[in-house]
CSV table of C-alpha atoms in Angstrom, one decimal:
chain,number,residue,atom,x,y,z
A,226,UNK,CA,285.2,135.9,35.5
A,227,UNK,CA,286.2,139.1,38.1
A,228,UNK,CA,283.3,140.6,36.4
A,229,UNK,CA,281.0,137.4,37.6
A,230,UNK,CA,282.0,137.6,40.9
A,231,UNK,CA,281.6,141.5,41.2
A,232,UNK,CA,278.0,141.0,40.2
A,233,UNK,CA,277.2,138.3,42.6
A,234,UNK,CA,279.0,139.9,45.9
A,235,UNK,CA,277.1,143.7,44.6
A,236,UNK,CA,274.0,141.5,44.2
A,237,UNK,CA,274.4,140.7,47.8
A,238,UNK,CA,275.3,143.8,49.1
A,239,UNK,CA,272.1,145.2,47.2
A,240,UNK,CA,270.4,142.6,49.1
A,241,UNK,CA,271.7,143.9,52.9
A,242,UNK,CA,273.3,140.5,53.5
A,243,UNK,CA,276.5,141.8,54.0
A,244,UNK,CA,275.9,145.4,56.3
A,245,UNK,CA,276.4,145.6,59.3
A,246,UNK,CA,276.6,148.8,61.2
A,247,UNK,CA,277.7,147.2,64.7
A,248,UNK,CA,281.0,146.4,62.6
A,249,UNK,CA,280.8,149.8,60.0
A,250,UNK,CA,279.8,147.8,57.1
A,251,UNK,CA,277.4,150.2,54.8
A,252,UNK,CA,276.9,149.6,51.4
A,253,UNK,CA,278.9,152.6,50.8
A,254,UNK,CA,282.0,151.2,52.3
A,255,UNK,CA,281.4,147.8,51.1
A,256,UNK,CA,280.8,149.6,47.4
A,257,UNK,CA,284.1,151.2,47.5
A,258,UNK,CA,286.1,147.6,49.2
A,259,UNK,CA,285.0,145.8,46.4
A,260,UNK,CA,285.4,148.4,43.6
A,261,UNK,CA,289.2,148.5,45.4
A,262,UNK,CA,289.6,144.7,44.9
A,263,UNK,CA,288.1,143.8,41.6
A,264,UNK,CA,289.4,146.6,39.7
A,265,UNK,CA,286.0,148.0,38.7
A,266,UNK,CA,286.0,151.9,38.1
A,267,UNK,CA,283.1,153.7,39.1
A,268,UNK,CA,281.6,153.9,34.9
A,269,UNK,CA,282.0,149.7,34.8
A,270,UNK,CA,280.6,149.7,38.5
A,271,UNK,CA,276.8,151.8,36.9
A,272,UNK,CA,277.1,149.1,34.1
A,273,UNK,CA,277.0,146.1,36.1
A,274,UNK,CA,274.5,147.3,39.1
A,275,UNK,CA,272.0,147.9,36.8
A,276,UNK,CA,272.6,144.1,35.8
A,277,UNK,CA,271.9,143.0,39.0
A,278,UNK,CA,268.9,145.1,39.0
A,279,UNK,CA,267.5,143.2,36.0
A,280,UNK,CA,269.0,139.7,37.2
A,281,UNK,CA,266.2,137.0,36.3
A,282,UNK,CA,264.2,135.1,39.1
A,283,UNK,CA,264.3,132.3,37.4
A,284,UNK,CA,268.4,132.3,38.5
A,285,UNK,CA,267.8,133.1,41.7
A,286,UNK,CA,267.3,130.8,44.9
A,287,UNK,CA,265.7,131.5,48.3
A,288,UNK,CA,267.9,131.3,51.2
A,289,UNK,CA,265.6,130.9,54.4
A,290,UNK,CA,267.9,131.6,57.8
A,291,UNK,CA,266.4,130.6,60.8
A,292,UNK,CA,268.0,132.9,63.6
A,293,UNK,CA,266.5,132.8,66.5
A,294,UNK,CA,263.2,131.7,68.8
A,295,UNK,CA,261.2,133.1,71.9
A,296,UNK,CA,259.2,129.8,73.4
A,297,UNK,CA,256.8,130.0,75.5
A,298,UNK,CA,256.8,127.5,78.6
A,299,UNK,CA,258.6,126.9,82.6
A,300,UNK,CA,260.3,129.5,83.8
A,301,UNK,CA,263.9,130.3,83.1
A,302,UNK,CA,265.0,129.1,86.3
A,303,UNK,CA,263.2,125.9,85.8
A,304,UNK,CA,265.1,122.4,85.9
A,305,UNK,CA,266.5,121.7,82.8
A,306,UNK,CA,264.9,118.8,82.1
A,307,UNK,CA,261.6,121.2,82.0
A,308,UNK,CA,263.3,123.2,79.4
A,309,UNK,CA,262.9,122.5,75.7
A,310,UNK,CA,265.8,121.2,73.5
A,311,UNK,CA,264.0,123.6,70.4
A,312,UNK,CA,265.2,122.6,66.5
A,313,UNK,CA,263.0,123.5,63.3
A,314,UNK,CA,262.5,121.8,60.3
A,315,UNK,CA,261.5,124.1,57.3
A,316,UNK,CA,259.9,122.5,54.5
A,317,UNK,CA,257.5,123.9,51.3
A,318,UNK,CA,253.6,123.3,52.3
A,319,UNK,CA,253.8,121.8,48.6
A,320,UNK,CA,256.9,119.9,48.9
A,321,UNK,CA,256.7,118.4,52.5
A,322,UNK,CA,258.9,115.5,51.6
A,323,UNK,CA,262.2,118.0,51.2
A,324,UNK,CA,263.0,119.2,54.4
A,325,UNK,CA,265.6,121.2,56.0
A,326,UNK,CA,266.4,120.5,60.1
A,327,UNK,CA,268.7,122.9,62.4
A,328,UNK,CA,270.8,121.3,65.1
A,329,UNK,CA,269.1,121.2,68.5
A,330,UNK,CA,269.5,123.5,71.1
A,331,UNK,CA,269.5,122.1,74.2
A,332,UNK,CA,267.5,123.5,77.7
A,333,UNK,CA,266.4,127.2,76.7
A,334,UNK,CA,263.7,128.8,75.9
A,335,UNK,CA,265.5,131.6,73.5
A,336,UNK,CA,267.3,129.0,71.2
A,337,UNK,CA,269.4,130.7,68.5
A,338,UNK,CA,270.4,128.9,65.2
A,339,UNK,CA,271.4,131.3,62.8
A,340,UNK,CA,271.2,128.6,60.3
A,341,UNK,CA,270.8,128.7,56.4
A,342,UNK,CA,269.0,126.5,53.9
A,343,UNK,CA,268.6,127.3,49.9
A,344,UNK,CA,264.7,126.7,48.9
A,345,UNK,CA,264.4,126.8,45.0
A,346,UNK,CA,261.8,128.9,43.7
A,347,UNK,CA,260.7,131.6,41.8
A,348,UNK,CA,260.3,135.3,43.3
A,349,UNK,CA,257.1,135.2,42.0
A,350,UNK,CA,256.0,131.7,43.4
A,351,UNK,CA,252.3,130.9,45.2
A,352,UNK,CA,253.7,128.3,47.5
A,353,UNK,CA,253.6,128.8,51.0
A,354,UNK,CA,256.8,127.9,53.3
A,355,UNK,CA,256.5,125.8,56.5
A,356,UNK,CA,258.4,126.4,59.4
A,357,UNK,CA,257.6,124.3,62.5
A,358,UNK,CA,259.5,124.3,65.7
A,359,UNK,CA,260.1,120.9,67.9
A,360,UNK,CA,260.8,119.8,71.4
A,361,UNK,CA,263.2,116.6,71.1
A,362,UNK,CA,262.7,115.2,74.7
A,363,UNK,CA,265.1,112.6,74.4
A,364,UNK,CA,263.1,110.6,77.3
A,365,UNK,CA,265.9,107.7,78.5
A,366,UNK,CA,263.2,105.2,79.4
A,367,UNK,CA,263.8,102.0,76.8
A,368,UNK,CA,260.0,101.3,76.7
A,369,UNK,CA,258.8,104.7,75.8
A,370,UNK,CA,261.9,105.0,73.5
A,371,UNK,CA,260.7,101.9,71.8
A,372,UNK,CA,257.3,103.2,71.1
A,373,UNK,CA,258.3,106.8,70.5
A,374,UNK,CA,260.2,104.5,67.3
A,375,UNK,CA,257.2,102.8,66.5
A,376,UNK,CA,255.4,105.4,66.3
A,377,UNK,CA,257.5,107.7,64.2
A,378,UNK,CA,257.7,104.9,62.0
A,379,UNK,CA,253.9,104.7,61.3
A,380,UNK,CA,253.5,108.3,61.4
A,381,UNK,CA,256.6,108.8,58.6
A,382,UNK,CA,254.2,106.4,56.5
A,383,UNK,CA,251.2,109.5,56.4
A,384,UNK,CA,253.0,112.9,57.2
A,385,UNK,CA,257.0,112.3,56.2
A,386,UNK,CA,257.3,115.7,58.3
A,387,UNK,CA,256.0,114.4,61.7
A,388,UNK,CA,258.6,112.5,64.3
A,389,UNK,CA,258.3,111.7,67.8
A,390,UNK,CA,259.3,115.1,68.8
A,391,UNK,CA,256.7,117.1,70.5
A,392,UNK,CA,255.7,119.6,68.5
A,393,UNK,CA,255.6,123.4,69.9
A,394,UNK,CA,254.4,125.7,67.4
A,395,UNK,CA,254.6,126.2,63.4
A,396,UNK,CA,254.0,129.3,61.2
A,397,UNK,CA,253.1,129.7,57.6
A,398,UNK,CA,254.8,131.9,55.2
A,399,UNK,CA,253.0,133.0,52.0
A,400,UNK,CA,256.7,133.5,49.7
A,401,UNK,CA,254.7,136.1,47.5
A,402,UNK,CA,255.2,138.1,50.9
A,403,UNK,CA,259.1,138.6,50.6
A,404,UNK,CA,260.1,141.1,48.5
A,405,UNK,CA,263.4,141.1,46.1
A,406,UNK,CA,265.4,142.8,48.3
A,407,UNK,CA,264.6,139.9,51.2
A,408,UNK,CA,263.1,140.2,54.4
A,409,UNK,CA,264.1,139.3,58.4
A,410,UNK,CA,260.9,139.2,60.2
A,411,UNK,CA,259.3,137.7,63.6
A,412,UNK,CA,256.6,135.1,63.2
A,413,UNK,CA,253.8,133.7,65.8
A,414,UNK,CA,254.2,130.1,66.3
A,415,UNK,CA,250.7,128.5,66.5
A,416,UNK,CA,249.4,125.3,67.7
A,417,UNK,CA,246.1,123.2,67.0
A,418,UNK,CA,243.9,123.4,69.7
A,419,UNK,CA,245.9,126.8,71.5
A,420,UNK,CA,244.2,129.9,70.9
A,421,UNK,CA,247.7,132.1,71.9
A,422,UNK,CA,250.7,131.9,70.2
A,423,UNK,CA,253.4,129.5,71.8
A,424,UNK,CA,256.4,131.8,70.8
A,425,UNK,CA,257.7,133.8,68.0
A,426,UNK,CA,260.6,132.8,65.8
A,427,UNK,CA,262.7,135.4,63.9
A,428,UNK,CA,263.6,134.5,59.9
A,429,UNK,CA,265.8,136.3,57.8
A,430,UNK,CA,265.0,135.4,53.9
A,431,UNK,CA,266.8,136.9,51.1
A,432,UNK,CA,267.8,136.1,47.1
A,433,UNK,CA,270.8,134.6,45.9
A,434,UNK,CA,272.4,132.9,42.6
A,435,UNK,CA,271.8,129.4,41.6
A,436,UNK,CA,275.5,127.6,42.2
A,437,UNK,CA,276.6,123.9,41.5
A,438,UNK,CA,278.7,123.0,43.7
A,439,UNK,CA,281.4,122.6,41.0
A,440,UNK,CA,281.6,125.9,40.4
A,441,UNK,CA,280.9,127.6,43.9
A,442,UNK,CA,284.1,126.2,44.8
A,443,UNK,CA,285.8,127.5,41.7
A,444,UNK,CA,284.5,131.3,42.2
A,445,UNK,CA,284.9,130.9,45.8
A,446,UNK,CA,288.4,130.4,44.8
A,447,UNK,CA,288.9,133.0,42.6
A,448,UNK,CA,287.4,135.3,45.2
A,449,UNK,CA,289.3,134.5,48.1
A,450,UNK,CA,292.5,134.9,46.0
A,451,UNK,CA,291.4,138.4,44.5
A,452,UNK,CA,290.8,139.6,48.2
A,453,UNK,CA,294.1,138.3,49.6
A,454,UNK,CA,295.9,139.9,46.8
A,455,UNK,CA,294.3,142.7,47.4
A,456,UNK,CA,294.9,142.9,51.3
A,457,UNK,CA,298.3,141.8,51.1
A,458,UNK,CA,298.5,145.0,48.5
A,459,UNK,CA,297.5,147.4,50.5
A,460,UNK,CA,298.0,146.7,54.2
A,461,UNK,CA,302.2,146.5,52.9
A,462,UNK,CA,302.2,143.6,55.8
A,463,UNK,CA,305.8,142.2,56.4
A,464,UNK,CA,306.5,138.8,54.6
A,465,UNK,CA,305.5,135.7,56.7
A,466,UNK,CA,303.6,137.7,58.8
A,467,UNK,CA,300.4,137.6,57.5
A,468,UNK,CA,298.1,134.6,59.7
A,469,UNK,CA,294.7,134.3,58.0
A,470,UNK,CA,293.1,137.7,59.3
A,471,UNK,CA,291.4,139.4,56.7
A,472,UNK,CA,289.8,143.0,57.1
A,473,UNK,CA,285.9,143.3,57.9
A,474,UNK,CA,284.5,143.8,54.7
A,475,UNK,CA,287.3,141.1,53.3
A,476,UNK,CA,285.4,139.0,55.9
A,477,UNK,CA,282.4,139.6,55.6
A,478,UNK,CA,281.9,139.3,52.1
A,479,UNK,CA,283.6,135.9,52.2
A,480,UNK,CA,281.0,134.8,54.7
A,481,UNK,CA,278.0,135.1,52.9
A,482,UNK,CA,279.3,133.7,49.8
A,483,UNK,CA,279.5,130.5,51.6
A,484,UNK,CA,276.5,130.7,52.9
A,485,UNK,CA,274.8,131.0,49.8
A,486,UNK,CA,277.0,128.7,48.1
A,487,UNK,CA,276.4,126.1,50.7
A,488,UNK,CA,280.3,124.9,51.6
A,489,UNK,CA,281.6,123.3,54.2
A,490,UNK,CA,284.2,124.3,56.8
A,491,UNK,CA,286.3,121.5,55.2
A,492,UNK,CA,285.6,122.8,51.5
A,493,UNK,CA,286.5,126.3,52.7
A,494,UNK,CA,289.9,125.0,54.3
A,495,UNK,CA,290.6,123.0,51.4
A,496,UNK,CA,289.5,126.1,48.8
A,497,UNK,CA,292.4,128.2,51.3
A,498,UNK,CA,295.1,125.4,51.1
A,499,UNK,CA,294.9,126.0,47.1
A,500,UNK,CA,294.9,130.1,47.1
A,501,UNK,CA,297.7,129.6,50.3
A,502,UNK,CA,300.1,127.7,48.6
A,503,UNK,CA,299.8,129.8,45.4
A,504,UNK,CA,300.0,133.1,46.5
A,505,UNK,CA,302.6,132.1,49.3
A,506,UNK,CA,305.3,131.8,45.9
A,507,UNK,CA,305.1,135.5,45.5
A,508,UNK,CA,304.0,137.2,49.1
A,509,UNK,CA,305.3,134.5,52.1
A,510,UNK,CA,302.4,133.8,54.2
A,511,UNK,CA,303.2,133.0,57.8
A,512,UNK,CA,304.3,129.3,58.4
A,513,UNK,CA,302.2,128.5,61.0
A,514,UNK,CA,299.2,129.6,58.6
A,515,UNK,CA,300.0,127.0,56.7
A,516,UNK,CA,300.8,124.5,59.0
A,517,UNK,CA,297.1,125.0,60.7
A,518,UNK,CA,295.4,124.0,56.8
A,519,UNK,CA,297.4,120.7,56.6
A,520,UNK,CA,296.5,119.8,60.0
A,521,UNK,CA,293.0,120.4,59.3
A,522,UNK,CA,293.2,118.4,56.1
A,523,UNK,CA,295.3,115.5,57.2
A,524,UNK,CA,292.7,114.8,59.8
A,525,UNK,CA,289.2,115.5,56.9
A,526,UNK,CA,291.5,114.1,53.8
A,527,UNK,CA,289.1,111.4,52.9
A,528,UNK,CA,285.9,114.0,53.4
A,529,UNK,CA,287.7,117.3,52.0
A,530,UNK,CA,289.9,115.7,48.6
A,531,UNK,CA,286.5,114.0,47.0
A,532,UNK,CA,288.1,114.0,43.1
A,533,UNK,CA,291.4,113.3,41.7
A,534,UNK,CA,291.7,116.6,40.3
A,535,UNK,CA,291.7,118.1,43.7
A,536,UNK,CA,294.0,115.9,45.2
A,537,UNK,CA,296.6,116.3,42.5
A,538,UNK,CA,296.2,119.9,43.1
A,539,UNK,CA,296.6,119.5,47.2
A,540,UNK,CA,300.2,117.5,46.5
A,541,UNK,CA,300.7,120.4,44.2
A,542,UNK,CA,300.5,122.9,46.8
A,543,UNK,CA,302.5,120.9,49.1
A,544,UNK,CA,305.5,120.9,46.8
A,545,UNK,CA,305.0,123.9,45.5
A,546,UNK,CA,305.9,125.7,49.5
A,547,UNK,CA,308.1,122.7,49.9
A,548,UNK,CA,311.6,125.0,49.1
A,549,UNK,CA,310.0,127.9,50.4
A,550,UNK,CA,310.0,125.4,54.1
A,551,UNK,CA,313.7,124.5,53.3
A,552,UNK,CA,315.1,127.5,52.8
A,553,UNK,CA,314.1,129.3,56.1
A,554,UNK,CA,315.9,126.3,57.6
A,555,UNK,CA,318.7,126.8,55.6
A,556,UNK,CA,318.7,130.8,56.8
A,557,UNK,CA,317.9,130.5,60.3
A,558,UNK,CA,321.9,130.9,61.2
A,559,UNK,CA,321.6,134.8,60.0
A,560,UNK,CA,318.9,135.4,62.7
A,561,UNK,CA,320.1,136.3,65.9
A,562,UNK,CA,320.2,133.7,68.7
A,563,UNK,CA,317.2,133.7,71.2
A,564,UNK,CA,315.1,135.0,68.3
A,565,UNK,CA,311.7,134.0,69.5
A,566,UNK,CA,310.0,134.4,66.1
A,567,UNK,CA,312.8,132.6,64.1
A,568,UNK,CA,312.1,129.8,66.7
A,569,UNK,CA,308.7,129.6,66.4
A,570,UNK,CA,308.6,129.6,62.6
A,571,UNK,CA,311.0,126.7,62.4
A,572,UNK,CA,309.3,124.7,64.4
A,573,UNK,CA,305.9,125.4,62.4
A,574,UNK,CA,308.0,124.8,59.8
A,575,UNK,CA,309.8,121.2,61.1
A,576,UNK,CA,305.8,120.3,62.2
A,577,UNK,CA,304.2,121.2,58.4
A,578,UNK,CA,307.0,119.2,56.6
A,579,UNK,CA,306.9,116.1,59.0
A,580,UNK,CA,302.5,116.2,58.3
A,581,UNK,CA,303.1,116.3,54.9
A,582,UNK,CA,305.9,113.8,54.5
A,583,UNK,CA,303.3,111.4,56.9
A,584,UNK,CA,300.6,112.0,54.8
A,585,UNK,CA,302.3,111.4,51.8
A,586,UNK,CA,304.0,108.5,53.2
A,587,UNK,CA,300.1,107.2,53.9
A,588,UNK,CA,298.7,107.9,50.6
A,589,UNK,CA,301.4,106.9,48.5
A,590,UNK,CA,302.1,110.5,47.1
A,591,UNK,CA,306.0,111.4,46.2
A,592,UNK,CA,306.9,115.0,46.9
A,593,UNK,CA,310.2,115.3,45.2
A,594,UNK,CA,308.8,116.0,41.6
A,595,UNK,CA,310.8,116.9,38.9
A,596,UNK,CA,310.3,120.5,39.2
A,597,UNK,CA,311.1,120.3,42.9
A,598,UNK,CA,314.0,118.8,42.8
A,599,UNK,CA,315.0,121.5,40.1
A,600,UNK,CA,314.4,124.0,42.6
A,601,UNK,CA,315.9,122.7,45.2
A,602,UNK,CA,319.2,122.3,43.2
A,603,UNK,CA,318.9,126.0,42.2
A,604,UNK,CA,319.1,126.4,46.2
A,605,UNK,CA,322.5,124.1,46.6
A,606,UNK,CA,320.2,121.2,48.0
A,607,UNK,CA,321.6,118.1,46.3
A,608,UNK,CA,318.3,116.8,46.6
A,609,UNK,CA,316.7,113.6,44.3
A,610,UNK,CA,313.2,112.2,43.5
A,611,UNK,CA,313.9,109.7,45.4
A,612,UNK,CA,315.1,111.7,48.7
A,613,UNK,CA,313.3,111.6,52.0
A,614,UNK,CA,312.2,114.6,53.9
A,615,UNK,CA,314.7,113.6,56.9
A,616,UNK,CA,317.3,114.0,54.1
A,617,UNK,CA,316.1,116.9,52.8
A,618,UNK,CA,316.0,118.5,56.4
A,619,UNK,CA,319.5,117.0,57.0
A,620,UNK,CA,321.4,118.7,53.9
A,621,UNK,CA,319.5,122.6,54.5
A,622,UNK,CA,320.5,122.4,58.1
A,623,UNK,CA,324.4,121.6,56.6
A,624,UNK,CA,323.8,124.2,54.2
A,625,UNK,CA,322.9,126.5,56.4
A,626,UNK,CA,325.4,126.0,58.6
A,627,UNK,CA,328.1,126.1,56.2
A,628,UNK,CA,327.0,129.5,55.2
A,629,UNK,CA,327.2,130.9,58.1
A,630,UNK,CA,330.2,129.2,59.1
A,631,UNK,CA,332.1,130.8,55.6
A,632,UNK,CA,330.1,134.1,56.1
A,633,UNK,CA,331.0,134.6,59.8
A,634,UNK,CA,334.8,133.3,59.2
A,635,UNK,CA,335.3,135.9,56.0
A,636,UNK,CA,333.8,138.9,57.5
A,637,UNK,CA,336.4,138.4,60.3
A,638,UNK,CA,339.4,137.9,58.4
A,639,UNK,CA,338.9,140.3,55.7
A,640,UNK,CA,339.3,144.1,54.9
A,641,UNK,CA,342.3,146.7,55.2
A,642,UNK,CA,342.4,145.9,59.2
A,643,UNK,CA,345.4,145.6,61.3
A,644,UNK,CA,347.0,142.5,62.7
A,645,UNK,CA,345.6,143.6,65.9
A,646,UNK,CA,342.3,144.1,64.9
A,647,UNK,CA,342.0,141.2,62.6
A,648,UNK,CA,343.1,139.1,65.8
A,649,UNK,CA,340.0,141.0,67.6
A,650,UNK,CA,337.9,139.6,64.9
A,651,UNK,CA,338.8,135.7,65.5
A,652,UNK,CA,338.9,136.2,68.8
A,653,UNK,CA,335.1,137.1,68.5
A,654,UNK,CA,334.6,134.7,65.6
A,655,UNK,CA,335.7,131.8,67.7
A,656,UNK,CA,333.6,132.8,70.7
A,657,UNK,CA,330.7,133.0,68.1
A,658,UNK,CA,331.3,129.4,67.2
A,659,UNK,CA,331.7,128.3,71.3
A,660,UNK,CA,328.3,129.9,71.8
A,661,UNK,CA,326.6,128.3,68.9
């Protein structure tokens, strides 16, 4: 599997997806990140480049990334309303009924998209890609509204790519042009009946893997937690520190694999929550990290959890930090009082088990499992599958207290001290427990 993912991500650095020298990302670099990560010396590293080298075309899809347009029209300084709100739809010339739209950008003549769409063919295909660039209007008036309908009704009958939208320009892209190694080029944007161009658009195409979507989000997965290892390895950062910041190349590399893998913000977080709550059991990730991904998934649970394998495995990770949660309740007492960290954490941590214990509460889910509870016990928290998270709270807060109570009250009574100084001690001890 490591192997699998090594080829793809050196498959895309072949490609240039991934440098960047504005942030010091050269193949070089990147070459020597993932080699780092993976655990690929430099004898496997020959082996598998020359893989990718020979990687069929029949396994590889066409990513087409719209960037950025230069339109022709009013001036800048024009009323707004004069300015075009610009999106593209991009569409094979022998497929026009599969059709890709960007958002649209509203009032400008330099729109930028920086949008991706997969187009599945061959590297060695005929067909001819369509990229066509729209004005949406949006005119308020109910009459003309009601025609423009009408009319995109009837026109949707004979060209399924037409709307009401006033077309500004399109260009044609023979795909025998791009190479294997991709291609980010302007193109003139021509109109019927216009002898000059009505503006250029920039496009950036370039190779990638086939994925179902199944297993994108499984090697998306596997990536993400063989980075974070990795990071958390080498950067020696302190425990519950680390908040979600990976290095550039880390980053980077992430990026484009969900671009080409085509997932969601929501799958992403969701994909995080899993790695999260599994690496957090051996290197503490900060609380409020944490705390963040639930948010984000209480509010996109219905959209983000879509089987019952990945909801089982979202309660999973929810118990599974559950005692890690607990306990830096039941330790706050050693920290020292004003500690602005220590108060921060615990209140990420009070907020991530009172969205948890909603949400479960909501969706019928129990988060006192057996192997919980076992844990918990193993911690001193007389806790049952049938406790709430109030309770739960409740009985670390006594425990915690209790500690420090017995600590405090034994490190000022014993040793070889005199009377005098042992009467110091309580002294202080009992000051200790007025300031509490």
């Amino acid at each position: 599997m490591v192997e699998i993912l090594y080829e793809k991500v050196l498959h895309e650095i072949k490609q240039g997806n991934i440098i960047d020298r504005q942030k010091k990302l050269t193949q070089k670099s990147l070459y020597a990140y993932i080699q780092e990560a993976f655990g690929v010396d430099e004898t496997r590293h020959a082996v598998l480049e020359q893989r990718v080298d020979t990687m069929l075309a029949q396994d590889i899809y066409l990513r087409v990334e719209i960037m950025e347009a230069k339109l022709n029209g009013p001036p800048p300084e024009a009323p707004e309303q004069l300015l075009p709100n610009a999106f593209v739809i991009v569409y094979l010339q022998e497929k026009p009924r599969e059709t890709h739209r960007t958002a649209t950008i509203p009032s400008t003549l330099n729109p930028s998209w920086n949008q991706q769409f997969p187009v599945a063919v061959k590297q060695d295909t005929k067909e001819t890609l369509i990229i066509e660039v729209f004005n949406n209007s949006n005119n308020p008036n109910k009459f003309l509204r009601a025609l423009r309908i009408a009319r995109k009704y009837l026109l949707s009958l004979f060209n399924p790519v037409a709307s009401h939208a006033k077309m500004i320009g399109r260009a044609s892209i023979p795909l025998e042009s791009i190479t294997s190694t991709g291609l980010v080029s302007w193109y003139n944007l021509a109109k019927k009946k216009k002898p000059d161009p009505q503006g250029t658009i920039k496009v950036k195409f370039f190779f990638t893997s086939k994925l179902e979507k199944a297993t994108a989000k499984h090697e998306y997965e596997q990536m993400l937690r063989c980075i974070l290892e990795y990071e958390l390895r080498s950067s020696s950062v302190a425990r519950y520190w680390w908040a979600g910041k990976l290095t550039s190349e880390g980053e980077a590399i992430l990026q484009q694999y969900t671009k080409c893998a085509n997932l969601s913000a929501i799958e992403q977080t969701l994909i995080a929550w899993f790695v999260y709550t599994q690496v957090h059991l051996t290197y503490p990730l900060s609380i409020s990290l944490l705390e963040s991904v639930l948010d984000k998934l209480c509010v996109g649970y219905e959209v983000a959890l879509t089987s019952d394998e990945e909801r089982e495995r979202f309660w999973e990770g929810a118990r599974r930090i559950l005692p890690s949660c607990l306990s830096i309740i039941v330790k706050m007492r050693k920290r020292l009082a004003g500690d602005k960290d220590i108060v921060k954490t615990v209140s990420s941590v009070l907020q991530l088990l009172a969205k948890a214990d909603q949400l479960a509460a909501r969706k019928g889910a129990n988060l006192f499992s057996d192997a919980t509870v076992r844990t918990l016990k193993q911690m001193a928290l007389d806790c049952t599958k049938h406790s709430t998270m109030k309770e739960a709270t409740v009985l670390a807060v006594q425990l915690g207290a209790r500690t420090w109570f017995e600590t405090s009250l034994s490190a000022a009574i014993e040793g070889s001290q005199t009377n005098e100084d042992k009467l110091r001690s309580l002294i202080k001890f009992v000051q200790l427990l007025q300031s509490d």
